[in-house]
Each structure stands twice: as C-alpha cells, then as structure tokens.
C-alpha positions in Angstrom: 0.0 0.0 0.0 1.4 3.4 -1.0 1.8 5.9 1.9 -0.3 8.6 0.3 -3.8 8.7 -1.1 -5.4 11.4 -3.2 -8.8 12.9 -2.6 -10.1 11.3 -5.8 -8.9 7.9 -4.6 -10.4 8.4 -1.2 -13.8 9.3 -2.6 -14.0 5.9 -4.2 -13.5 3.9 -1.0 -14.2 6.1 2.1 -17.6 4.6 2.7 -16.2 1.1 2.9 -16.7 -0.5 6.4 -13.0 -1.2 6.9 -12.0 2.5 6.2 -11.3 4.6 9.3 -10.9 8.3 8.3 -9.1 10.3 11.0 -8.8 14.1 11.4 -5.7 14.8 13.5 -5.4 18.6 12.9 -3.4 20.1 15.7 -4.0 23.6 17.2 -5.4 25.1 20.4 -8.9 25.0 18.9 -8.6 21.9 16.8 -11.6 20.2 18.2 -13.8 23.3 17.8 -12.7 23.5 14.1 -13.5 19.8 13.7 -17.0 20.4 15.1 -17.5 23.2 12.6 -16.4 21.3 9.6 -14.6 18.1 8.8 -14.5 15.5 6.0 -17.5 13.2 6.0 -17.0 10.1 8.2 -13.9 11.5 9.9 -13.3 10.9 13.6 -11.2 13.2 15.7 -7.9 12.4 17.4 -6.3 14.8 19.9 -2.5 15.1 19.5 -1.9 16.0 23.1 -4.2 13.4 24.6 -3.9 10.5 22.2 -0.6 10.8 20.5 1.5 12.1 23.4 1.9 12.1 27.2 2.4 15.8 27.9 4.6 16.7 30.9 7.7 18.6 31.6 9.3 19.4 28.1 12.8 19.1 29.7 12.2 15.3 29.9 11.0 14.2 26.4 9.9 17.4 24.8 6.5 18.9 24.3 5.0 15.7 22.6 6.8 12.6 24.0 5.4 9.3 22.9 2.7 7.9 25.1 3.0 4.4 26.4 2.1 1.6 24.0 -0.9 0.7 26.2 -2.2 4.3 26.1 -1.9 4.5 22.3 -3.4 1.2 21.6 -6.4 2.1 23.8 -6.8 5.4 21.9 -6.9 3.9 18.5 -9.1 1.1 19.6 -11.6 3.7 21.0 -12.0 5.2 17.5 -12.6 1.7 15.9 -9.1 0.9 14.5 -8.4 -2.8 14.4 -5.6 -4.8 12.8 -7.8 -5.1 9.7 -8.6 -1.4 9.3 -7.6 0.7 6.4 -6.7 4.0 8.1 -6.6 7.3 6.2 -5.3 10.3 8.0 -5.5 14.0 7.3 -4.9 17.4 8.9 -5.1 21.0 7.9 -1.4 21.5 7.3 -0.4 19.3 4.4 0.2 16.3 6.7 2.7 18.1 8.9 0.5 18.8 11.9 -0.1 16.0 12.7 -1.2 13.4 10.2 2.3 12.2 9.6 2.8 11.7 13.4 -0.1 9.3 13.5 1.1 7.6 10.3 4.5 7.1 11.9 3.0 5.8 15.2 0.7 3.3 13.4 3.5 2.1 11.2 5.7 1.8 14.3 3.3 -0.7 15.9 3.2 -2.7 12.7 0.0 -1.4 11.1 0.6 -1.4 7.3 -2.8 -0.4 6.0 -2.4 3.3 6.7 -2.2 6.3 4.3 -2.0 10.1 4.6 -4.3 12.2 2.5 -2.1 14.1 0.1 -2.7 17.8 0.4 -4.8 17.4 3.5 -8.2 19.0 4.3 -7.9 21.9 2.0 -7.0 19.8 -1.0 -9.9 17.4 -0.3 -12.4 20.3 -0.2 -11.0 21.7 -3.4 -11.6 18.3 -5.0 -15.2 18.3 -3.9 -14.9 15.9 -1.0 -18.1 16.2 1.2 -17.8 17.9 4.6 -20.1 17.8 7.6 -20.4 19.2 11.2 -21.8 15.9 12.4 -19.7 14.4 15.2 -19.1 10.8 14.4 -19.5 8.4 17.3 -17.0 5.6 16.9 -17.7 2.0 17.7 -14.6 0.8 19.7 -12.8 -2.2 18.3 -11.4 -5.1 20.2 -8.3 -3.9 21.9 -5.4 -3.6 19.4 -2.4 -5.7 20.2 1.2 -4.8 19.6 4.5 -5.4 21.5 6.1 -1.9 21.0 7.4 0.7 18.7 9.1 -0.9 15.7 10.4 2.1 13.8 13.6 3.7 14.9 13.7 6.6 17.3 16.4 8.0 19.5 16.7 9.7 22.9 18.6 12.8 23.8 21.6 10.7 24.9 21.9 9.3 21.4 21.8 12.8 20.0 24.5 13.9 22.4 26.8 11.2 20.9 25.7 11.7 17.3 26.8 15.4 17.2 30.4 14.2 17.8 30.3 11.5 15.1 31.1 12.5 11.5 29.2 9.4 10.3 25.9 10.8 11.6 23.6 13.4 10.1 21.0 15.5 12.0 18.2 17.0 9.9 16.2 19.9 11.4 12.9 20.3 9.5 11.8 23.6 11.1 11.5 26.9 9.2 14.9 28.5 8.4 14.3 31.4 10.7 13.8 29.1 13.7 16.9 27.0 12.7 19.0 30.2 12.3 17.9 31.4 15.8 16.2 34.5 14.4 12.8 33.7 15.9 11.3 31.0 18.1 7.5 31.2 18.5 7.0 28.2 20.8 10.0 27.1 22.7 12.1 29.1 25.3 15.1 29.9 23.1 15.9 29.9 19.4 18.6 28.0 17.6 19.4 24.5 16.5 21.3 21.4 17.7 25.0 21.6 16.9 26.0 20.0 13.5 22.4 19.8 12.3 21.5 20.8 8.7 18.3 22.5 7.8 15.8 21.0 5.3 12.5 22.6 6.1 9.5 20.2 5.8 8.0 22.4 3.1 10.9 21.1 0.9 8.8 17.9 0.7 5.9 19.7 -0.9 5.1 21.3 -4.3 3.5 24.7 -4.7 0.0 23.2 -4.3 0.8 21.7 -1.0 1.0 18.1 -2.2 4.0 15.8 -1.8 6.6 16.1 -4.5 7.2 13.2 -6.9 9.1 10.2 -5.3 12.0 10.7 -7.7 12.3 14.4 -6.6 12.3 13.5 -3.0 14.8 10.7 -3.6 17.2 13.1 -5.2 16.7 15.7 -2.4 17.6 13.3 0.4 20.1 11.1 -1.3 22.1 14.2 -2.1 22.0 15.2 1.5 22.7 11.9 3.2 25.2 10.6 0.7 26.4 7.1 1.7 25.1 7.3 5.3 22.8 4.5 6.4 19.4 5.2 7.9 20.5 4.4 11.5 23.0 7.2 11.1 20.4 9.8 10.2 18.3 11.6 12.8 15.4 13.8 12.0 14.0 16.4 14.5 11.7 19.4 14.7 10.2 21.3 17.6 8.5 18.4 19.4 8.6 15.3 17.3 5.5 16.0 15.2 6.5 17.8 12.1 9.6 15.7 11.8 7.4 12.8 10.9 6.5 14.7 7.7 10.0 14.2 6.6 10.0 10.6 7.7 6.9 10.1 5.5 8.8 11.8 2.7 11.5 9.2 3.0 8.9 6.5 2.7 7.3 8.2 -0.3 10.8 8.4 -1.9 11.3 4.7 -1.3 14.2 5.3 1.1 14.6 3.6 4.5 12.9 5.6 7.2 15.6 7.2 9.5 15.5 7.9 13.2 13.0 10.2 14.8 14.3 12.3 17.7 11.0 12.6 19.6 12.1 15.2 22.1 13.5 17.4 19.4 14.3 21.1 20.0 11.8 21.5 22.8 13.8 18.9 24.9 17.3 19.7 23.6 17.0 23.5 24.2 15.9 23.0 27.8 18.9 20.8 28.5 21.5 22.5 26.3 20.6 26.2 25.8 22.6 27.9 23.1 25.6 30.0 24.2 25.1 33.8 24.1 26.5 35.4 21.0 
C-alpha cells in the first residue's frame, strides 16, 4: 500500500466499512474546528491526549510518545483494528499531525495506513463532502502490539551523534527558527549543533502536495550521501512535524531514518545555546 492517497482515490472507498478516516489537525482550537467542519465520516484524534503524554518538556519534549498501552487504547476507541484501512489528514499538508499518527501506526506494525495528500484543503477543493456531524466511533477489540518498531532516539543518542562524523542530523523547522532569528514556541531559538536544515516544506510542491518520489529521492540522497538510515536523525520542535520528513523518505522509497521525539523542545531546555 502506498503511503499517500489522493482525494479522488479516497472518494471511491471512504464509505467502505474497513476504512477509518481520521482528522488529526493540531491547534489550540482543533476540536472546535473539527466540530464546525470536517470530512464526512472522519473521527477526531487529539494530538496532546492520544498521541503524546504531555509533561515537563525538559524530559521528552512537548510531545513525548505515550505508552504503547495508552496509544493502543486510543486507536481502539476510534474503531481501529488490525484489519482497518486507516486514512489520516490534517489542515497543514500532513505536517500537523497526520504524519505523526502515520508514523505511530507504522511503528506498531500497522501497514494499511495512508496520509491524504494535500490534507483537508485539497480534499475540499476536489469536492470531498464535509459535515459538522460528530461521528460516534464504535470501539474495536483492543489492538495488540508489542512496542514501537520504527527507529527513534533519545537525547543521549543525539549527544553522541553530534560528535560522530558518520551521523547526520536534519532539522525540518523553518529556516528562521533554525537560524535562531525567531522562536514562536520554545524558550530559546537556535538548533542542535551540526544539524543541517531541510524545512519540511521542501517535501511539498506549490499546491501543498508531496513532490514526486524521484524528486524527494534526489533531495535526500544528495543530503545523506552514503550514510545508512541508522546514522540519520530527524527532528523538529517536538517530534510531530519531523514525521512529515520521515513520511517523505517513505514516499521516496528510502529507508525511514530515526525520529528524535524530544526534538528542539527537549534539547534546548537541557543544552541552551551559548550567548552570541
């Protein structure tokens, strides 16, 4: 199954019983926006409650992974089972936070999962029906999985990686945040030492859809060179938008590299940049 699905493709199958359509748009008023308008049949997932265990950002960042038990309960509550075909979208071209849920489902071994290319806005433009009806999910039998099976790293691994020439850190945030010019969310601006900046928008074309696989392959092969996926670490502000680049690797047909879940929100609280 390809990692992306177009609105036209989704229109042909979204009413199938096995399809679970998920709105995982992330903002302070995400659920209010969902209640006003969402794609027909979509259920809502809360990033902070369902896809993270929010605590002190110094220990794990702003969106640390929840326990496996917590996540499995969350997806079972919205009807996802091992047989489900899950389609995920958000209102930010997959970056906030459709790709995070995609990564988490893939990490527990769920292969029938796709991200809606172009997200909510693209679907509306293509004539996908919307509604303000709040869908009541029928919980599935508890999903079973033994743990996270895609690679991710802790702050200790990043501390070692910045001293290893064999490793590459990719910061997917906007250039102004990477350059330390502005920081709208975390306490200080800057980036992890040795990291290179490839903003997640580099994965998208002008219409907000993912670029062609061959274009993404060229982009990341040129950057990573002969490095293997275990030597590549991707981060953002809190481990959400970084998953957009992990998805881009998948679209490109490249091995998915490591996610640094804590990202800048954890690193900057433990290693604040030096003045000047």
